[in-house]
PDB file of C-alpha atoms in Angstrom:
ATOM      1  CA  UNK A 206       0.000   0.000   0.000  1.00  0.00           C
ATOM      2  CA  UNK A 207       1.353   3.183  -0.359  1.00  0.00           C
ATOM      3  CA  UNK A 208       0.449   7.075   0.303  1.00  0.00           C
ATOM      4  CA  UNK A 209       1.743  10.521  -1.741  1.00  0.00           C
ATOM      5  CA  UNK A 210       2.591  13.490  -0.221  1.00  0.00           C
ATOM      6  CA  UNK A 211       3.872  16.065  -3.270  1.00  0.00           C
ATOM      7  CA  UNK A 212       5.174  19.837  -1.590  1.00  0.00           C
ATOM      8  CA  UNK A 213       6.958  22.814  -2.045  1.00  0.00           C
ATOM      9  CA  UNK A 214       5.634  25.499   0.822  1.00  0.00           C
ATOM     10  CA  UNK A 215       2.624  23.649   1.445  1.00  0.00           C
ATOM     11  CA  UNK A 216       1.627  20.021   1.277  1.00  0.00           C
ATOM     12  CA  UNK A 217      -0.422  17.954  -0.734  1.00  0.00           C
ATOM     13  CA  UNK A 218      -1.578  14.504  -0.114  1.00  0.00           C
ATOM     14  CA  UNK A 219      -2.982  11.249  -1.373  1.00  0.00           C
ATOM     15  CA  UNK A 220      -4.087   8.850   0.931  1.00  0.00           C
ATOM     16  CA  UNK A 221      -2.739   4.859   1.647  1.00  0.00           C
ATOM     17  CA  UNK A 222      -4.258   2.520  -1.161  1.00  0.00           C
ATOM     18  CA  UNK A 223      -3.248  -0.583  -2.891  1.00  0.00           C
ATOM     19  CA  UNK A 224      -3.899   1.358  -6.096  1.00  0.00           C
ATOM     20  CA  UNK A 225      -0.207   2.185  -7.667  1.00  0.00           C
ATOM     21  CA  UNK A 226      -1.991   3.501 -10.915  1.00  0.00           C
ATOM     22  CA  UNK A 227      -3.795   5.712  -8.864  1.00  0.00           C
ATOM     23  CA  UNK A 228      -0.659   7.491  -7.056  1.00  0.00           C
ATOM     24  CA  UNK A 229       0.973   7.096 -10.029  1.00  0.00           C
ATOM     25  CA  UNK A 230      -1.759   9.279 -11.666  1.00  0.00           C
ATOM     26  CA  UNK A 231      -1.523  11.634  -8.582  1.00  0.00           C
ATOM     27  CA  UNK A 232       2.302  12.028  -9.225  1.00  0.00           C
ATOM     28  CA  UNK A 233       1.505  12.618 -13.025  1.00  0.00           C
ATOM     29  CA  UNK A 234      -0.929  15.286 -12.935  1.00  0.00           C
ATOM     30  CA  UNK A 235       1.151  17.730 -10.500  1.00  0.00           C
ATOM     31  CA  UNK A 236       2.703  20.126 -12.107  1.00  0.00           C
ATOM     32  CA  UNK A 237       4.594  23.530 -10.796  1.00  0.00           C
ATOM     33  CA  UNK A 238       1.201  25.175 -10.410  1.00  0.00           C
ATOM     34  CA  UNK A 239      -0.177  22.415  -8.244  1.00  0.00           C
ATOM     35  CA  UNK A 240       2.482  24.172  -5.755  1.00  0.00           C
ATOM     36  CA  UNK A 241       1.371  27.789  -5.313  1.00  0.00           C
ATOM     37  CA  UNK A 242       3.382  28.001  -2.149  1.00  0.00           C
ATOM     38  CA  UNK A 243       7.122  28.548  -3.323  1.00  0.00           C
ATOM     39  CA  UNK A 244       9.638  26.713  -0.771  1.00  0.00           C
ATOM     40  CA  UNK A 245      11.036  23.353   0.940  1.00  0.00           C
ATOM     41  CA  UNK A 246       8.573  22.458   3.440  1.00  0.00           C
ATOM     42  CA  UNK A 247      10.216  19.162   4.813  1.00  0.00           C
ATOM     43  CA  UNK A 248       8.827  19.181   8.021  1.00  0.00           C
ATOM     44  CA  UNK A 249       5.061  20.017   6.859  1.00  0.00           C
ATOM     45  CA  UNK A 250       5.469  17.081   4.419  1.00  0.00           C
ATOM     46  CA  UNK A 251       6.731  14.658   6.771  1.00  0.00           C
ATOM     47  CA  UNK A 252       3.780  15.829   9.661  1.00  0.00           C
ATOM     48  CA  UNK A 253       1.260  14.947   6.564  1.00  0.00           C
ATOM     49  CA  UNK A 254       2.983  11.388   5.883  1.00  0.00           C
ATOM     50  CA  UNK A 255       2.939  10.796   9.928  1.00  0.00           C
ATOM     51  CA  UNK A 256      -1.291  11.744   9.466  1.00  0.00           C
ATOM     52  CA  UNK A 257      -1.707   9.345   6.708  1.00  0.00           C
ATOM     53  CA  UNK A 258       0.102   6.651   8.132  1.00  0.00           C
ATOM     54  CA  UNK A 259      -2.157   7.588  11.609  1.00  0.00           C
ATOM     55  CA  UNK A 260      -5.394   7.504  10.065  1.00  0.00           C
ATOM     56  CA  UNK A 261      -4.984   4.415   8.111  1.00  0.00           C
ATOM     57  CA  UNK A 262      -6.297   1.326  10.403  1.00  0.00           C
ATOM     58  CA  UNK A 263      -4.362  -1.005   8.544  1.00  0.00           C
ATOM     59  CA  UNK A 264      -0.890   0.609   8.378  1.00  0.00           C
ATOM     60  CA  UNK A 265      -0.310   0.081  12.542  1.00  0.00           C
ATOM     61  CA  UNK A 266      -0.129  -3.678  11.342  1.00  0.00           C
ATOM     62  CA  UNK A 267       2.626  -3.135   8.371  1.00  0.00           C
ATOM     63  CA  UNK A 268       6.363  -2.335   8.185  1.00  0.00           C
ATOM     64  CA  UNK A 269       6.061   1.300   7.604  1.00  0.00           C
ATOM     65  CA  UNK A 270       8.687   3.725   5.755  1.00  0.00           C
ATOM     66  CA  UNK A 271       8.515   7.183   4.500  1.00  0.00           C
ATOM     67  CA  UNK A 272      10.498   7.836   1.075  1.00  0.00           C
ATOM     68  CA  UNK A 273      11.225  11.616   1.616  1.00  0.00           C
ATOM     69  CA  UNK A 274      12.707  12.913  -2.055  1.00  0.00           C
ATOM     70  CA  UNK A 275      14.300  16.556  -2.137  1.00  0.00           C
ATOM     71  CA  UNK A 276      16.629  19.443  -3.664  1.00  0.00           C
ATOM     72  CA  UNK A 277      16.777  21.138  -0.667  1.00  0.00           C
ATOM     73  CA  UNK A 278      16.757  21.841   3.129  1.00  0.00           C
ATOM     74  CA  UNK A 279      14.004  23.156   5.469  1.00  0.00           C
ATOM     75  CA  UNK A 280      14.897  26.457   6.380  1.00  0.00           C
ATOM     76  CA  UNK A 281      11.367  27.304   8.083  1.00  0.00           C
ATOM     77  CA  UNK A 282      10.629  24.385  10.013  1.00  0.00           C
ATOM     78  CA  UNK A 283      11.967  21.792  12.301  1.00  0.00           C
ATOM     79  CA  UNK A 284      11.756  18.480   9.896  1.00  0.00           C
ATOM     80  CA  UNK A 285      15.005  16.765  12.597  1.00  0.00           C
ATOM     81  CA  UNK A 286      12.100  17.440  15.575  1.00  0.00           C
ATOM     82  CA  UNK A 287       9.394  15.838  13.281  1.00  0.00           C
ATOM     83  CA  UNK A 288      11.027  12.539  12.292  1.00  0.00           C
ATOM     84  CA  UNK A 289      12.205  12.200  15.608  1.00  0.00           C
ATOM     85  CA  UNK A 290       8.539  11.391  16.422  1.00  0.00           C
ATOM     86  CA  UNK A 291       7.468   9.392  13.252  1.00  0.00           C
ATOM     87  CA  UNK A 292      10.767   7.459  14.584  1.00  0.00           C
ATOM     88  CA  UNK A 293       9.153   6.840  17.518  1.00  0.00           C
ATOM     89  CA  UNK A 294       6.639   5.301  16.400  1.00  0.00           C
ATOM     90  CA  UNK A 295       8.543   2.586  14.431  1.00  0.00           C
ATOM     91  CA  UNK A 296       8.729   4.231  10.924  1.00  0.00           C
ATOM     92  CA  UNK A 297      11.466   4.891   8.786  1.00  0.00           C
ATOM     93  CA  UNK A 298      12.331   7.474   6.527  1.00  0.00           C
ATOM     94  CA  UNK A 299      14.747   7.244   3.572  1.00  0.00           C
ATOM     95  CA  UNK A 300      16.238  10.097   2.054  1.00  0.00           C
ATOM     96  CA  UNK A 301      16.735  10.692  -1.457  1.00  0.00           C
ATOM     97  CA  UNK A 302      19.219  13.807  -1.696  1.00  0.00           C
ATOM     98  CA  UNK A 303      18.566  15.001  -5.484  1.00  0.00           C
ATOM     99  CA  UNK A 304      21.459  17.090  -6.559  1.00  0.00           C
ATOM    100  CA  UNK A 305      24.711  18.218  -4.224  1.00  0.00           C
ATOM    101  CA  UNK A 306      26.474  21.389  -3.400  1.00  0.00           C
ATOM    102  CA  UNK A 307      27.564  22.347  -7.095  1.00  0.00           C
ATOM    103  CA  UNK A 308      24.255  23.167  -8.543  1.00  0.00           C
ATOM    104  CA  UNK A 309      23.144  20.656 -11.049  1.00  0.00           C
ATOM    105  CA  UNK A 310      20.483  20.657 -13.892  1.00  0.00           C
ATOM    106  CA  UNK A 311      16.952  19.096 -12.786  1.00  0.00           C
ATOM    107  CA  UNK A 312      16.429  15.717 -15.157  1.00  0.00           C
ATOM    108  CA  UNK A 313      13.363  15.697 -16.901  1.00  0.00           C
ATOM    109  CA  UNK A 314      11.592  12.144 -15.820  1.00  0.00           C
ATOM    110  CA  UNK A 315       8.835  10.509 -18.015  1.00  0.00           C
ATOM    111  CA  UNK A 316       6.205   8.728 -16.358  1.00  0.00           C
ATOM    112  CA  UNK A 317       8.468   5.433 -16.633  1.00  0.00           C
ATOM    113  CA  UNK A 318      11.494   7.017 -14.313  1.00  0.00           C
ATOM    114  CA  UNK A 319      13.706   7.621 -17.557  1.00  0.00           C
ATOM    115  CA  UNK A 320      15.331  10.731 -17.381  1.00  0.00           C
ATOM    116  CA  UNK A 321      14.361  12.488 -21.224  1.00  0.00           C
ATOM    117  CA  UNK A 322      15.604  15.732 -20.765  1.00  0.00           C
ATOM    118  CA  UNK A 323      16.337  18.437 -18.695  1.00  0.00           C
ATOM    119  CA  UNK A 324      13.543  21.056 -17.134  1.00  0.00           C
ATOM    120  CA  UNK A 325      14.159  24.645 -18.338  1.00  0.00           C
ATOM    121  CA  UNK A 326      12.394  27.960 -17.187  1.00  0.00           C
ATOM    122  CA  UNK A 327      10.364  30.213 -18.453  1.00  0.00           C
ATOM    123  CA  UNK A 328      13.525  31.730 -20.482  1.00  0.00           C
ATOM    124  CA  UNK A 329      14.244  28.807 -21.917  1.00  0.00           C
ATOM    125  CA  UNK A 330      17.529  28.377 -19.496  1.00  0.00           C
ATOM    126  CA  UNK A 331      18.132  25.210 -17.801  1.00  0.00           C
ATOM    127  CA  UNK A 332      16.528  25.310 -14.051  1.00  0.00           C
ATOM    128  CA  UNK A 333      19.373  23.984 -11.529  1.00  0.00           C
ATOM    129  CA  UNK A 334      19.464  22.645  -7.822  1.00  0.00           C
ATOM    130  CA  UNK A 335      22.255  23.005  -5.246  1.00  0.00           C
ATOM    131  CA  UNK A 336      22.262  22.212  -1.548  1.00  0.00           C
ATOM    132  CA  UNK A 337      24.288  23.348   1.498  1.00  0.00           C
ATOM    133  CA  UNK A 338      26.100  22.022   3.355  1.00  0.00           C
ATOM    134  CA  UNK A 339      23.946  22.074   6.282  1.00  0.00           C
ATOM    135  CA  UNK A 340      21.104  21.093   4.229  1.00  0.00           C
ATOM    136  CA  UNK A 341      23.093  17.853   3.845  1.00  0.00           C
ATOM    137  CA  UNK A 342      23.368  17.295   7.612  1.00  0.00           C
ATOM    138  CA  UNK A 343      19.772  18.399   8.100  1.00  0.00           C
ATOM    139  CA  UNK A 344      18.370  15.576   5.678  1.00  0.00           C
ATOM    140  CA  UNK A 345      20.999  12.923   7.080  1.00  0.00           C
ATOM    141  CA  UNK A 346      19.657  13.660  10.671  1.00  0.00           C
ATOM    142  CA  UNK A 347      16.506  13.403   9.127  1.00  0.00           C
ATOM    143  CA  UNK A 348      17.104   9.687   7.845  1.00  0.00           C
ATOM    144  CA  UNK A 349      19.031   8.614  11.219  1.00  0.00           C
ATOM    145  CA  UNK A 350      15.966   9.722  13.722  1.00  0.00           C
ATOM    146  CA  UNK A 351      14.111   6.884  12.351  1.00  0.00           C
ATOM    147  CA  UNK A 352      14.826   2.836  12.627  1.00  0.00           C
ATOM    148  CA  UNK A 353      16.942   2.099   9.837  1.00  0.00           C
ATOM    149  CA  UNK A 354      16.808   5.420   7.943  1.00  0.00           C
ATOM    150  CA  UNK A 355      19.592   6.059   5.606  1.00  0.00           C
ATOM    151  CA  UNK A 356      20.520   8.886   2.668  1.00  0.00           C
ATOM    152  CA  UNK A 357      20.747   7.937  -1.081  1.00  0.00           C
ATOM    153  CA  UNK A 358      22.576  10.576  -3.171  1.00  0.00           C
ATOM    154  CA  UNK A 359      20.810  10.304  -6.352  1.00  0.00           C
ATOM    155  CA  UNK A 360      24.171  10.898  -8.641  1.00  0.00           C
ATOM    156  CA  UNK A 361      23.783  12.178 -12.286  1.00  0.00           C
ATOM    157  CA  UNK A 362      21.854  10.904 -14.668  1.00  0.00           C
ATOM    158  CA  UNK A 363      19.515   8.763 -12.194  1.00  0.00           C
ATOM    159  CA  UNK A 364      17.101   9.752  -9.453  1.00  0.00           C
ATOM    160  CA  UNK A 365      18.464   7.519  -6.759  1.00  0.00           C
ATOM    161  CA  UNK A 366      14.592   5.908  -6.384  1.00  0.00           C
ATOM    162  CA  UNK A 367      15.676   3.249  -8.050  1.00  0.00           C
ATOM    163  CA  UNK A 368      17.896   2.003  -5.345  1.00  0.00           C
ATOM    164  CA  UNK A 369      15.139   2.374  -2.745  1.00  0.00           C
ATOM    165  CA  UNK A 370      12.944   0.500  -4.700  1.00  0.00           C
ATOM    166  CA  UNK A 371      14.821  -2.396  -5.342  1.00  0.00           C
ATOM    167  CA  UNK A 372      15.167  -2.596  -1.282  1.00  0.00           C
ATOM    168  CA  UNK A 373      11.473  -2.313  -0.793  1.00  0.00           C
ATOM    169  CA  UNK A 374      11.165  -4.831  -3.334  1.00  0.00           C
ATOM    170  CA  UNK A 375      13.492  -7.220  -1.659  1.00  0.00           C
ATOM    171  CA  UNK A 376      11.922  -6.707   1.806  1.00  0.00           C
ATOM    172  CA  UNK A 377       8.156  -7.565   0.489  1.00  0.00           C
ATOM    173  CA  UNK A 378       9.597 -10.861  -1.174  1.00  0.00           C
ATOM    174  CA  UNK A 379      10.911 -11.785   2.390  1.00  0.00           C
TER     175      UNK A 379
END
């Protein structure tokens, strides 16, 4: 089963189902003006995760883990202070660091998780990501506040999911 949560300032979410077409659809249909709220709300996004997994009467009886993907640090919340609790309660997060401290172009990523280009802006100049380095530390003490949290660097030319998902992969088989 699995949950969405897409942000920028703000949240949005989807909640747990066994439908992956239907996330996937989520996932598909957002779009930079889904995000009105400009920023890198970590901590909002991982308080809506925590809700969803809350609410759900089923996920108390399931392994539960949080993939948290991001460009960037929180600089308006306290995201260390929220995993700390969804730790707490037995779930992981995983971190998936896109880009580093020299800024890097953002991949354009087709529905398939190819990479098929590169995002521009509105000038028609390529749109770039860097992160500090105590954005770094912030989104590795992110990942070890929770059981079994750990950081994945995407590095160029992938997204660094697919690493993640071959774990989650190999811990449903077993």
């Amino acid at each position: 089963r699995f949950a969405a949560v897409a942000f920028s300032g703000e949240p949005i979410g989807f909640p747990l189902t066994a439908d992956g077409s239907a996330i996937a659809q989520f996932l598909r249909q957002l779009d930079p003006n889904s995000m009105p709220v400009p920023g890198t709300a970590i901590a909002r996004a991982l308080s809506q995760a925590q809700d969803l997994l809350r609410r759900d009467p089923k996920s108390s009886e399931h392994k539960r883990i949080i993939l948290l993907v991001t460009d960037g640090e929180d600089l308006e919340g306290d995201p260390i202070a929220v995993a700390r609790s969804i730790g707490a309660e037995g779930t992981t997060i995983h971190v998936v660091q896109i880009g580093g401290r020299t800024p890097e172009r953002i991949p354009e990523v087709n529905p398939d998780g190819r990479i098929v280009g590169w995002k521009m802006d509105r000038n028609n100049r390529p749109m770039t990501t860097a992160l500090t380095v105590e954005g770094e530390r912030q989104l590795s003490s992110v990942a070890e506040a929770t059981p079994g949290g750990k950081v994945i660097r995407a590095e160029k030319g992938t997204t660094g999911i697919e690493q993640i998902a071959a774990d989650l992969k190999r811990q449903m088989k077993s």
